[in-house]
mmCIF file of C-alpha atoms and ligand atoms in Angstrom:
data_model
loop_
_atom_site.group_PDB
_atom_site.id
_atom_site.type_symbol
_atom_site.label_atom_id
_atom_site.label_comp_id
_atom_site.label_asym_id
_atom_site.label_seq_id
_atom_site.Cartn_x
_atom_site.Cartn_y
_atom_site.Cartn_z
ATOM 1 C CA UNK W 1 -20.611 -1.321 -15.020
ATOM 2 C CA UNK W 2 -20.693 1.279 -12.301
ATOM 3 C CA UNK W 3 -23.990 0.062 -10.826
ATOM 4 C CA UNK W 4 -25.250 2.406 -8.139
ATOM 5 C CA UNK W 5 -21.878 4.046 -7.627
ATOM 6 C CA UNK W 6 -21.090 7.548 -8.769
ATOM 7 C CA UNK W 7 -17.612 6.652 -9.959
ATOM 8 C CA UNK W 8 -15.613 3.536 -10.796
ATOM 9 C CA UNK W 9 -13.106 4.560 -8.142
ATOM 10 C CA UNK W 10 -15.844 4.525 -5.504
ATOM 11 C CA UNK W 11 -17.099 1.139 -6.696
ATOM 12 C CA UNK W 12 -13.564 -0.259 -6.614
ATOM 13 C CA UNK W 13 -12.951 1.062 -3.094
ATOM 14 C CA UNK W 14 -16.100 -0.711 -1.937
ATOM 15 C CA UNK W 15 -15.189 -3.936 -3.749
ATOM 16 C CA UNK W 16 -12.092 -4.349 -1.604
ATOM 17 C CA UNK W 17 -13.490 -6.710 1.053
ATOM 18 C CA UNK W 18 -14.668 -9.052 -1.712
ATOM 19 C CA UNK W 19 -11.615 -8.941 -3.950
ATOM 20 C CA UNK W 20 -9.148 -9.165 -1.056
ATOM 21 C CA UNK W 21 -11.024 -12.258 0.179
ATOM 22 C CA UNK W 22 -10.872 -13.645 -3.356
ATOM 23 C CA UNK W 23 -7.137 -12.986 -3.584
ATOM 24 C CA UNK W 24 -6.435 -14.482 -0.175
ATOM 25 C CA UNK W 25 -8.364 -17.632 -1.049
ATOM 26 C CA UNK W 26 -5.555 -18.599 -3.429
ATOM 27 C CA UNK W 27 -2.764 -17.790 -0.956
ATOM 28 C CA UNK W 28 -3.984 -19.227 2.325
ATOM 29 C CA UNK W 29 -5.562 -22.602 2.978
ATOM 30 C CA UNK W 30 -8.255 -22.179 5.565
ATOM 31 C CA UNK W 31 -8.654 -25.909 6.256
ATOM 32 C CA UNK W 32 -5.156 -26.436 7.673
ATOM 33 C CA UNK W 33 -4.330 -22.758 8.237
ATOM 34 C CA UNK W 34 -1.249 -22.641 6.048
ATOM 35 C CA UNK W 35 0.110 -20.044 3.667
ATOM 36 C CA UNK W 36 0.407 -21.413 0.131
ATOM 37 C CA UNK W 37 2.083 -19.951 -2.956
ATOM 38 C CA UNK W 38 1.688 -21.231 -6.526
ATOM 39 C CA UNK W 39 3.929 -24.160 -7.529
ATOM 40 C CA UNK W 40 7.460 -23.003 -8.389
ATOM 41 C CA UNK W 41 10.834 -24.388 -9.433
ATOM 42 C CA UNK W 42 12.665 -21.873 -7.290
ATOM 43 C CA UNK W 43 13.797 -22.874 -3.800
ATOM 44 C CA UNK W 44 12.509 -20.002 -1.662
ATOM 45 C CA UNK W 45 14.601 -21.049 1.329
ATOM 46 C CA UNK W 46 17.765 -20.275 -0.680
ATOM 47 C CA UNK W 47 17.010 -16.535 -0.841
ATOM 48 C CA UNK W 48 19.615 -14.379 0.861
ATOM 49 C CA UNK W 49 18.415 -11.061 -0.523
ATOM 50 C CA UNK W 50 15.519 -9.905 -2.591
ATOM 51 C CA UNK W 51 14.926 -7.109 -5.085
ATOM 52 C CA UNK W 52 11.545 -5.380 -5.554
ATOM 53 C CA UNK W 53 10.817 -2.993 -8.435
ATOM 54 C CA UNK W 54 7.605 -1.143 -9.373
ATOM 55 C CA UNK W 55 6.135 2.312 -10.086
ATOM 56 C CA UNK W 56 3.639 4.576 -8.334
ATOM 57 C CA UNK W 57 1.098 2.936 -6.098
ATOM 58 C CA UNK W 58 2.506 -0.520 -6.884
ATOM 59 C CA UNK W 59 5.885 0.741 -5.633
ATOM 60 C CA UNK W 60 4.289 1.797 -2.343
ATOM 61 C CA UNK W 61 2.810 -1.697 -2.010
ATOM 62 C CA UNK W 62 6.359 -2.980 -2.512
ATOM 63 C CA UNK W 63 7.637 -0.663 0.228
ATOM 64 C CA UNK W 64 5.107 -2.118 2.662
ATOM 65 C CA UNK W 65 6.221 -5.569 1.482
ATOM 66 C CA UNK W 66 9.819 -4.717 2.349
ATOM 67 C CA UNK W 67 8.902 -3.927 5.970
ATOM 68 C CA UNK W 68 7.060 -7.230 6.254
ATOM 69 C CA UNK W 69 9.657 -9.407 4.498
ATOM 70 C CA UNK W 70 12.508 -7.947 6.537
ATOM 71 C CA UNK W 71 10.578 -8.091 9.800
ATOM 72 C CA UNK W 72 8.999 -11.535 9.486
ATOM 73 C CA UNK W 73 11.403 -13.457 7.213
ATOM 74 C CA UNK W 74 14.591 -11.516 8.107
ATOM 75 C CA UNK W 75 15.483 -11.384 4.408
ATOM 76 C CA UNK W 76 17.011 -8.045 3.346
ATOM 77 C CA UNK W 77 15.105 -6.331 0.537
ATOM 78 C CA UNK W 78 16.335 -3.773 -1.984
ATOM 79 C CA UNK W 79 13.579 -1.714 -3.527
ATOM 80 C CA UNK W 80 13.533 1.002 -6.148
ATOM 81 C CA UNK W 81 11.227 2.696 -8.606
ATOM 82 C CA UNK W 82 11.574 1.088 -12.023
ATOM 83 C CA UNK W 83 12.605 4.279 -13.842
ATOM 84 C CA UNK W 84 15.674 4.597 -11.600
ATOM 85 C CA UNK W 85 16.424 0.891 -11.284
ATOM 86 C CA UNK W 86 16.579 0.235 -15.021
ATOM 87 C CA UNK W 87 19.269 2.843 -15.682
ATOM 88 C CA UNK W 88 21.088 2.348 -12.415
ATOM 89 C CA UNK W 89 21.732 -1.216 -13.588
ATOM 90 C CA UNK W 90 22.544 -2.389 -10.076
ATOM 91 C CA UNK W 91 24.644 -5.497 -9.441
ATOM 92 C CA UNK W 92 22.362 -8.313 -8.313
ATOM 93 C CA UNK W 93 22.927 -11.280 -6.001
ATOM 94 C CA UNK W 94 23.768 -14.559 -7.756
ATOM 95 C CA UNK W 95 20.717 -16.772 -8.054
ATOM 96 C CA UNK W 96 18.556 -14.038 -6.548
ATOM 97 C CA UNK W 97 14.840 -13.402 -6.719
ATOM 98 C CA UNK W 98 13.518 -10.177 -8.242
ATOM 99 C CA UNK W 99 9.879 -9.260 -7.660
ATOM 100 C CA UNK W 100 7.935 -6.916 -9.932
ATOM 101 C CA UNK W 101 4.601 -5.436 -8.897
ATOM 102 C CA UNK W 102 2.217 -4.054 -11.492
ATOM 103 C CA UNK W 103 -1.546 -3.801 -11.774
ATOM 104 C CA UNK W 104 -1.485 -3.642 -15.569
ATOM 105 C CA UNK W 105 1.560 -5.828 -16.142
ATOM 106 C CA UNK W 106 2.492 -3.448 -18.984
ATOM 107 C CA UNK W 107 4.214 -0.434 -17.361
ATOM 108 C CA UNK W 108 7.187 0.312 -19.639
ATOM 109 C CA UNK W 109 9.786 1.039 -16.947
ATOM 110 C CA UNK W 110 8.808 -1.954 -14.810
ATOM 111 C CA UNK W 111 8.931 -4.241 -17.832
ATOM 112 C CA UNK W 112 12.389 -2.939 -18.812
ATOM 113 C CA UNK W 113 13.594 -3.543 -15.245
ATOM 114 C CA UNK W 114 12.156 -7.067 -15.368
ATOM 115 C CA UNK W 115 14.040 -7.800 -18.588
ATOM 116 C CA UNK W 116 17.252 -6.412 -17.129
ATOM 117 C CA UNK W 117 16.927 -8.747 -14.130
ATOM 118 C CA UNK W 118 16.176 -11.688 -16.388
ATOM 119 C CA UNK W 119 19.299 -10.982 -18.428
ATOM 120 C CA UNK W 120 21.234 -10.897 -15.135
ATOM 121 C CA UNK W 121 20.077 -14.420 -14.331
ATOM 122 C CA UNK W 122 17.576 -13.522 -11.628
ATOM 123 C CA UNK W 123 14.459 -15.570 -11.064
ATOM 124 C CA UNK W 124 11.513 -13.322 -11.883
ATOM 125 C CA UNK W 125 8.409 -13.164 -9.724
ATOM 126 C CA UNK W 126 5.538 -10.849 -10.655
ATOM 127 C CA UNK W 127 2.495 -9.689 -8.699
ATOM 128 C CA UNK W 128 0.144 -8.726 -11.518
ATOM 129 C CA UNK W 129 -3.577 -8.104 -11.933
ATOM 130 C CA UNK W 130 -3.954 -8.671 -15.684
ATOM 131 C CA UNK W 131 -3.211 -12.374 -16.246
ATOM 132 C CA UNK W 132 -2.687 -11.999 -20.018
ATOM 133 C CA UNK W 133 -0.192 -9.132 -19.627
ATOM 134 C CA UNK W 134 3.409 -9.098 -20.833
ATOM 135 C CA UNK W 135 4.824 -9.265 -17.287
ATOM 136 C CA UNK W 136 2.565 -12.189 -16.438
ATOM 137 C CA UNK W 137 3.912 -14.022 -19.490
ATOM 138 C CA UNK W 138 7.566 -13.219 -18.879
ATOM 139 C CA UNK W 139 7.640 -14.064 -15.155
ATOM 140 C CA UNK W 140 8.996 -17.361 -13.865
ATOM 141 C CA UNK W 141 6.679 -17.170 -10.888
ATOM 142 C CA UNK W 142 3.319 -15.464 -11.425
ATOM 143 C CA UNK W 143 1.521 -14.255 -8.312
ATOM 144 C CA UNK W 144 -1.882 -13.085 -9.587
ATOM 145 C CA UNK W 145 -3.994 -10.724 -7.503
ATOM 146 C CA UNK W 146 -7.544 -11.487 -8.719
ATOM 147 C CA UNK W 147 -8.768 -7.908 -8.188
ATOM 148 C CA UNK W 148 -10.809 -7.945 -11.405
ATOM 149 C CA UNK W 149 -10.591 -5.109 -13.961
ATOM 150 C CA UNK W 150 -9.613 -1.786 -12.383
ATOM 151 C CA UNK W 151 -11.151 1.065 -14.375
ATOM 152 C CA UNK W 152 -10.544 4.138 -12.180
ATOM 153 C CA UNK W 153 -7.191 5.663 -13.086
ATOM 154 C CA UNK W 154 -6.269 5.974 -9.397
ATOM 155 C CA UNK W 155 -5.382 2.493 -8.197
ATOM 156 C CA UNK W 156 -7.309 1.285 -5.139
ATOM 157 C CA UNK W 157 -8.402 -2.349 -5.065
ATOM 158 C CA UNK W 158 -5.290 -3.493 -6.947
ATOM 159 C CA UNK W 159 -3.199 -1.929 -4.157
ATOM 160 C CA UNK W 160 -4.909 -3.769 -1.284
ATOM 161 C CA UNK W 161 -4.837 -7.031 -3.239
ATOM 162 C CA UNK W 162 -1.106 -6.525 -3.896
ATOM 163 C CA UNK W 163 -0.677 -6.040 -0.146
ATOM 164 C CA UNK W 164 -2.598 -9.257 0.542
ATOM 165 C CA UNK W 165 -0.242 -11.215 -1.743
ATOM 166 C CA UNK W 166 2.825 -9.535 -0.226
ATOM 167 C CA UNK W 167 1.640 -10.442 3.274
ATOM 168 C CA UNK W 168 1.252 -14.075 2.208
ATOM 169 C CA UNK W 169 4.668 -14.000 0.515
ATOM 170 C CA UNK W 170 6.320 -12.519 3.612
ATOM 171 C CA UNK W 171 4.718 -15.186 5.792
ATOM 172 C CA UNK W 172 5.708 -18.003 3.414
ATOM 173 C CA UNK W 173 9.301 -16.751 3.273
ATOM 174 C CA UNK W 174 9.323 -16.555 7.057
ATOM 175 C CA UNK W 175 8.126 -20.169 7.280
ATOM 176 C CA UNK W 176 10.678 -21.577 4.823
ATOM 177 C CA UNK W 177 13.451 -19.526 6.429
ATOM 178 C CA UNK W 178 12.588 -20.979 9.825
ATOM 179 C CA UNK W 179 11.641 -17.566 11.226
ATOM 180 C CA UNK W 180 7.983 -18.462 11.749
ATOM 181 C CA UNK W 181 6.817 -21.614 13.517
ATOM 182 C CA UNK W 182 3.644 -23.542 12.822
ATOM 183 C CA UNK W 183 1.774 -21.785 15.590
ATOM 184 C CA UNK W 184 2.726 -18.339 14.330
ATOM 185 C CA UNK W 185 1.805 -19.317 10.780
ATOM 186 C CA UNK W 186 -1.678 -20.306 11.948
ATOM 187 C CA UNK W 187 -2.017 -16.986 13.765
ATOM 188 C CA UNK W 188 -0.984 -15.107 10.644
ATOM 189 C CA UNK W 189 -3.489 -17.024 8.515
ATOM 190 C CA UNK W 190 -6.246 -16.181 10.975
ATOM 191 C CA UNK W 191 -5.310 -12.507 10.932
ATOM 192 C CA UNK W 192 -5.201 -12.434 7.144
ATOM 193 C CA UNK W 193 -8.630 -14.034 6.964
ATOM 194 C CA UNK W 194 -9.948 -11.284 9.246
ATOM 195 C CA UNK W 195 -8.870 -8.638 6.717
ATOM 196 C CA UNK W 196 -12.111 -8.554 4.662
ATOM 197 C CA UNK W 197 -14.238 -7.954 7.778
ATOM 198 C CA UNK W 198 -11.830 -5.226 8.936
ATOM 199 C CA UNK W 199 -11.987 -3.611 5.484
ATOM 200 C CA UNK W 200 -15.766 -3.565 5.839
ATOM 201 C CA UNK W 201 -15.465 -1.919 9.247
ATOM 202 C CA UNK W 202 -13.182 0.706 7.693
ATOM 203 C CA UNK W 203 -15.692 1.319 4.878
ATOM 204 C CA UNK W 204 -18.374 2.040 7.496
ATOM 205 C CA UNK W 205 -16.676 5.415 7.979
ATOM 206 C CA UNK W 206 -17.550 6.542 4.480
ATOM 207 C CA UNK W 207 -20.140 9.079 5.663
ATOM 208 C CA UNK W 208 -17.911 10.595 8.360
ATOM 209 C CA UNK W 209 -15.074 10.942 5.884
ATOM 210 C CA UNK W 210 -17.375 12.512 3.294
ATOM 211 C CA UNK W 211 -18.486 15.036 5.921
ATOM 212 C CA UNK W 212 -14.915 15.868 6.916
ATOM 213 C CA UNK W 213 -13.724 16.188 3.294
ATOM 214 C CA UNK W 214 -15.179 19.687 3.124
ATOM 215 C CA UNK W 215 -12.697 20.901 5.705
ATOM 216 C CA UNK W 216 -9.765 19.525 3.658
ATOM 217 C CA UNK W 217 -10.989 20.572 0.202
ATOM 218 C CA UNK W 218 -9.972 24.265 0.528
ATOM 219 C CA UNK W 219 -6.381 23.393 1.535
ATOM 220 C CA UNK W 220 -3.557 24.173 -0.848
ATOM 221 C CA UNK W 221 -1.153 21.695 0.743
ATOM 222 C CA UNK W 222 -1.690 18.594 2.853
ATOM 223 C CA UNK W 223 0.954 16.509 4.628
ATOM 224 C CA UNK W 224 0.662 12.808 5.459
ATOM 225 C CA UNK W 225 2.766 11.175 8.165
ATOM 226 C CA UNK W 226 3.345 7.529 9.004
ATOM 227 C CA UNK W 227 6.016 5.317 10.535
ATOM 228 C CA UNK W 228 7.221 1.813 9.665
ATOM 229 C CA UNK W 229 4.854 0.050 7.262
ATOM 230 C CA UNK W 230 2.549 3.066 7.630
ATOM 231 C CA UNK W 231 5.159 5.360 6.089
ATOM 232 C CA UNK W 232 4.410 4.014 2.590
ATOM 233 C CA UNK W 233 0.738 4.466 3.463
ATOM 234 C CA UNK W 234 1.450 8.159 4.009
ATOM 235 C CA UNK W 235 3.080 8.283 0.566
ATOM 236 C CA UNK W 236 0.101 6.485 -0.946
ATOM 237 C CA UNK W 237 -2.392 8.797 0.790
ATOM 238 C CA UNK W 238 -0.577 11.847 -0.568
ATOM 239 C CA UNK W 239 -0.389 10.364 -4.075
ATOM 240 C CA UNK W 240 -4.119 9.571 -4.127
ATOM 241 C CA UNK W 241 -5.002 13.076 -2.962
ATOM 242 C CA UNK W 242 -2.819 14.865 -5.501
ATOM 243 C CA UNK W 243 -3.867 12.606 -8.379
ATOM 244 C CA UNK W 244 -7.583 13.163 -8.126
ATOM 245 C CA UNK W 245 -8.101 16.407 -6.159
ATOM 246 C CA UNK W 246 -5.025 18.284 -7.501
ATOM 247 C CA UNK W 247 -4.189 19.421 -3.980
ATOM 248 C CA UNK W 248 -0.456 19.427 -3.375
ATOM 249 C CA UNK W 249 0.244 16.649 -0.887
ATOM 250 C CA UNK W 250 3.412 15.041 0.476
ATOM 251 C CA UNK W 251 3.961 11.947 2.537
ATOM 252 C CA UNK W 252 6.792 11.810 5.065
ATOM 253 C CA UNK W 253 8.166 9.354 7.555
ATOM 254 C CA UNK W 254 6.903 10.821 10.847
ATOM 255 C CA UNK W 255 10.416 11.112 12.230
ATOM 256 C CA UNK W 256 11.524 13.207 9.251
ATOM 257 C CA UNK W 257 9.130 16.040 10.123
ATOM 258 C CA UNK W 258 11.615 17.929 12.209
ATOM 259 C CA UNK W 259 14.298 17.604 9.532
ATOM 260 C CA UNK W 260 12.591 20.110 7.281
ATOM 261 C CA UNK W 261 8.921 19.712 6.443
ATOM 262 C CA UNK W 262 7.851 21.164 9.785
ATOM 263 C CA UNK W 263 8.792 24.554 8.343
ATOM 264 C CA UNK W 264 5.656 24.295 6.205
ATOM 265 C CA UNK W 265 3.268 23.857 9.103
ATOM 266 C CA UNK W 266 0.689 26.494 9.879
ATOM 267 C CA UNK W 267 -3.083 26.475 10.441
ATOM 268 C CA UNK W 268 -3.710 26.177 6.694
ATOM 269 C CA UNK W 269 -1.797 22.922 6.167
ATOM 270 C CA UNK W 270 -3.769 19.906 7.409
ATOM 271 C CA UNK W 271 -1.619 16.967 8.530
ATOM 272 C CA UNK W 272 -3.048 13.476 8.159
ATOM 273 C CA UNK W 273 -1.419 11.094 10.636
ATOM 274 C CA UNK W 274 -1.686 7.358 9.933
ATOM 275 C CA UNK W 275 -0.854 5.619 13.189
ATOM 276 C CA UNK W 276 -2.322 2.380 14.538
ATOM 277 C CA UNK W 277 -1.516 1.976 18.241
ATOM 278 C CA UNK W 278 1.595 -0.107 18.893
ATOM 279 C CA UNK W 279 5.178 0.102 20.096
ATOM 280 C CA UNK W 280 6.008 3.165 17.973
ATOM 281 C CA UNK W 281 2.775 5.043 18.613
ATOM 282 C CA UNK W 282 4.296 7.214 21.354
ATOM 283 C CA UNK W 283 6.904 8.509 18.951
ATOM 284 C CA UNK W 284 4.307 9.451 16.379
ATOM 285 C CA UNK W 285 2.279 11.209 19.069
ATOM 286 C CA UNK W 286 5.261 13.364 19.896
ATOM 287 C CA UNK W 287 5.678 14.215 16.175
ATOM 288 C CA UNK W 288 1.992 15.152 16.190
ATOM 289 C CA UNK W 289 2.504 17.403 19.196
ATOM 290 C CA UNK W 290 5.292 19.200 17.349
ATOM 291 C CA UNK W 291 2.837 19.846 14.529
ATOM 292 C CA UNK W 292 0.107 21.016 16.889
ATOM 293 C CA UNK W 293 2.466 23.322 18.760
ATOM 294 C CA UNK W 294 2.919 25.198 15.467
ATOM 295 C CA UNK W 295 -0.794 25.604 14.882
ATOM 296 C CA UNK W 296 -1.046 22.570 12.585
ATOM 297 C CA UNK W 297 -4.419 20.864 12.231
ATOM 298 C CA UNK W 298 -4.242 17.087 12.600
ATOM 299 C CA UNK W 299 -6.495 14.423 11.139
ATOM 300 C CA UNK W 300 -5.619 11.302 13.135
ATOM 301 C CA UNK W 301 -6.386 7.874 11.711
ATOM 302 C CA UNK W 302 -5.907 5.294 14.470
ATOM 303 C CA UNK W 303 -7.714 2.634 16.511
ATOM 304 C CA UNK W 304 -9.684 3.098 19.751
ATOM 305 C CA UNK W 305 -6.530 2.938 21.909
ATOM 306 C CA UNK W 306 -4.670 5.418 19.757
ATOM 307 C CA UNK W 307 -7.570 7.849 19.653
ATOM 308 C CA UNK W 308 -8.101 7.604 23.409
ATOM 309 C CA UNK W 309 -4.472 8.525 23.914
ATOM 310 C CA UNK W 310 -4.014 11.211 21.283
ATOM 311 C CA UNK W 311 -7.350 12.045 19.659
ATOM 312 C CA UNK W 312 -8.032 15.108 21.799
ATOM 313 C CA UNK W 313 -7.621 18.435 20.041
ATOM 314 C CA UNK W 314 -7.461 16.981 16.535
ATOM 315 C CA UNK W 315 -9.263 18.618 13.644
ATOM 316 C CA UNK W 316 -10.831 15.212 13.002
ATOM 317 C CA UNK W 317 -10.300 11.567 13.910
ATOM 318 C CA UNK W 318 -11.117 8.387 12.007
ATOM 319 C CA UNK W 319 -11.396 5.225 14.061
ATOM 320 C CA UNK W 320 -10.123 2.002 12.525
ATOM 321 C CA UNK W 321 -10.651 -1.456 14.000
ATOM 322 C CA UNK W 322 -7.782 -2.811 16.113
ATOM 323 C CA UNK W 323 -5.747 -4.997 13.724
ATOM 324 C CA UNK W 324 -2.582 -7.090 13.482
ATOM 325 C CA UNK W 325 0.386 -5.211 11.941
ATOM 326 C CA UNK W 326 0.286 -7.582 8.966
ATOM 327 C CA UNK W 327 -3.118 -6.310 7.909
ATOM 328 C CA UNK W 328 -2.981 -2.728 9.203
ATOM 329 C CA UNK W 329 -1.770 -1.257 5.872
ATOM 330 C CA UNK W 330 -4.658 -2.947 4.017
ATOM 331 C CA UNK W 331 -7.216 -1.583 6.441
ATOM 332 C CA UNK W 332 -5.684 1.901 6.692
ATOM 333 C CA UNK W 333 -5.647 2.134 2.885
ATOM 334 C CA UNK W 334 -9.435 2.529 2.992
ATOM 335 C CA UNK W 335 -9.657 5.852 4.897
ATOM 336 C CA UNK W 336 -6.873 7.430 2.824
ATOM 337 C CA UNK W 337 -8.614 6.360 -0.392
ATOM 338 C CA UNK W 338 -11.990 7.612 0.851
ATOM 339 C CA UNK W 339 -10.508 10.902 2.000
ATOM 340 C CA UNK W 340 -8.954 11.544 -1.427
ATOM 341 C CA UNK W 341 -12.163 10.454 -3.127
ATOM 342 C CA UNK W 342 -14.467 12.696 -1.125
ATOM 343 C CA UNK W 343 -12.138 15.693 -1.295
ATOM 344 C CA UNK W 344 -12.071 15.283 -5.089
ATOM 345 C CA UNK W 345 -15.880 15.040 -5.161
ATOM 346 C CA UNK W 346 -16.126 18.160 -3.002
ATOM 347 C CA UNK W 347 -13.897 19.946 -5.506
ATOM 348 C CA UNK W 348 -15.842 18.574 -8.463
ATOM 349 C CA UNK W 349 -12.858 17.086 -10.303
ATOM 350 C CA UNK W 350 -13.082 14.191 -12.759
ATOM 351 C CA UNK W 351 -12.368 11.364 -10.332
ATOM 352 C CA UNK W 352 -12.125 8.476 -12.790
ATOM 353 C CA UNK W 353 -10.177 10.365 -15.471
ATOM 354 C CA UNK W 354 -7.862 12.825 -13.691
ATOM 355 C CA UNK W 355 -6.090 15.285 -15.948
ATOM 356 C CA UNK W 356 -2.730 14.297 -17.451
ATOM 357 C CA UNK W 357 -2.923 10.682 -16.220
ATOM 358 C CA UNK W 358 -3.273 7.403 -18.103
ATOM 359 C CA UNK W 359 -4.312 4.104 -16.574
ATOM 360 C CA UNK W 360 -1.404 2.255 -18.071
ATOM 361 C CA UNK W 361 1.948 3.946 -18.705
ATOM 362 C CA UNK W 362 3.359 1.952 -21.611
ATOM 363 C CA UNK W 363 5.877 4.579 -22.702
ATOM 364 C CA UNK W 364 8.627 5.873 -20.440
HETATM 365 C C1 F6R G 401 -1.699 5.653 -8.826
HETATM 366 C C2 F6R G 401 -1.495 4.846 -10.020
HETATM 367 C C3 F6R G 401 -0.128 4.776 -10.628
HETATM 368 C C4 F6R G 401 0.223 3.310 -10.925
HETATM 369 C C5 F6R G 401 1.555 3.213 -11.665
HETATM 370 C C6 F6R G 401 1.975 1.781 -11.886
HETATM 371 O O1 F6R G 401 -3.023 5.658 -8.425
HETATM 372 O O2 F6R G 401 -2.419 4.217 -10.485
HETATM 373 O O3 F6R G 401 0.820 5.358 -9.800
HETATM 374 O O4 F6R G 401 0.263 2.618 -9.711
HETATM 375 O O5 F6R G 401 1.443 3.870 -12.907
HETATM 376 O O6 F6R G 401 1.050 1.080 -12.668
HETATM 377 P P1 F6R G 401 1.061 -0.495 -12.709
HETATM 378 O O7 F6R G 401 0.731 -0.992 -11.355
HETATM 379 O O8 F6R G 401 0.008 -0.862 -13.735
HETATM 380 O O9 F6R G 401 2.431 -0.913 -13.143
#
């Protein structure tokens, strides 16, 4: 039931603090502050390389996961969209682990890629929302997300719950690989457990974002920029916007701007910059200045430090709480979802049933 919400998508966006907390409760133990994965036969410490395969929003979750796994566990990750992976038939490391991410657990291309990996002798892990799905059944290691049924065609709460599981997986891998000591593990657990409160703080900006949506709604094109683990968030922001508002949107790695997309910039192309403050913030600010110098209008999503440094002269700013890099993508997902949602509402599109899209893509 939709309850008091106008759309399922809106309800699911607002459920995120609850369902992320629910998901985390099966991946972190609060009592002794450890990260815990379900029982498995596979020896995680033996992993030399990992493969991740998914489609759409689940693929972007996987991209964030790659940044975390490589950064924290120092395990190299190969990632591809399932429709390419399955026909590319890549050679796979002996005794390797392949991870599939899917809300529905039924996406045809992802399932075909899973079966290919199985036939190649890989151990199969799957981050899935629907526990009775085909992927859940065929996986050796099931990592459920506990998001509850997702009705809106545009994925929202499944995405943040996938990120929560990926963060726990990255931390666990880091621990077993000896890249994260006990102290650091406790810190990570504490940060993860702060995520629901930070998601709530992000949701508090609903009204501001709704007000600003009217300035974005007339645009024909919108660009999204992000760096590091926020680069996939730029891709996700652009996907959400095009899916439900039908505005053409593209996500780019901030540093790629000057290699082409900057040619598109003028006063009619809003640029949404997703940039928590941190070591790479300066670089993103200079990419933003390049945009502004060409008349581009910037919507900056950052924390208090970031906005103090670079918020001046923006078309709009959205202030996020200051968060650890391991939960930043979860928290920054909220404003990009809300922006797409409110722009779609302003345009009067069918938010829960966008044209040409199906919730579950069971044919290729
Ligand atoms: C975007 C969206 C799609 C799905 C994709 C994969 O909002 O919902 O891009 O993420 O079709 O679906 P699952 O995760 O069910 O495999």
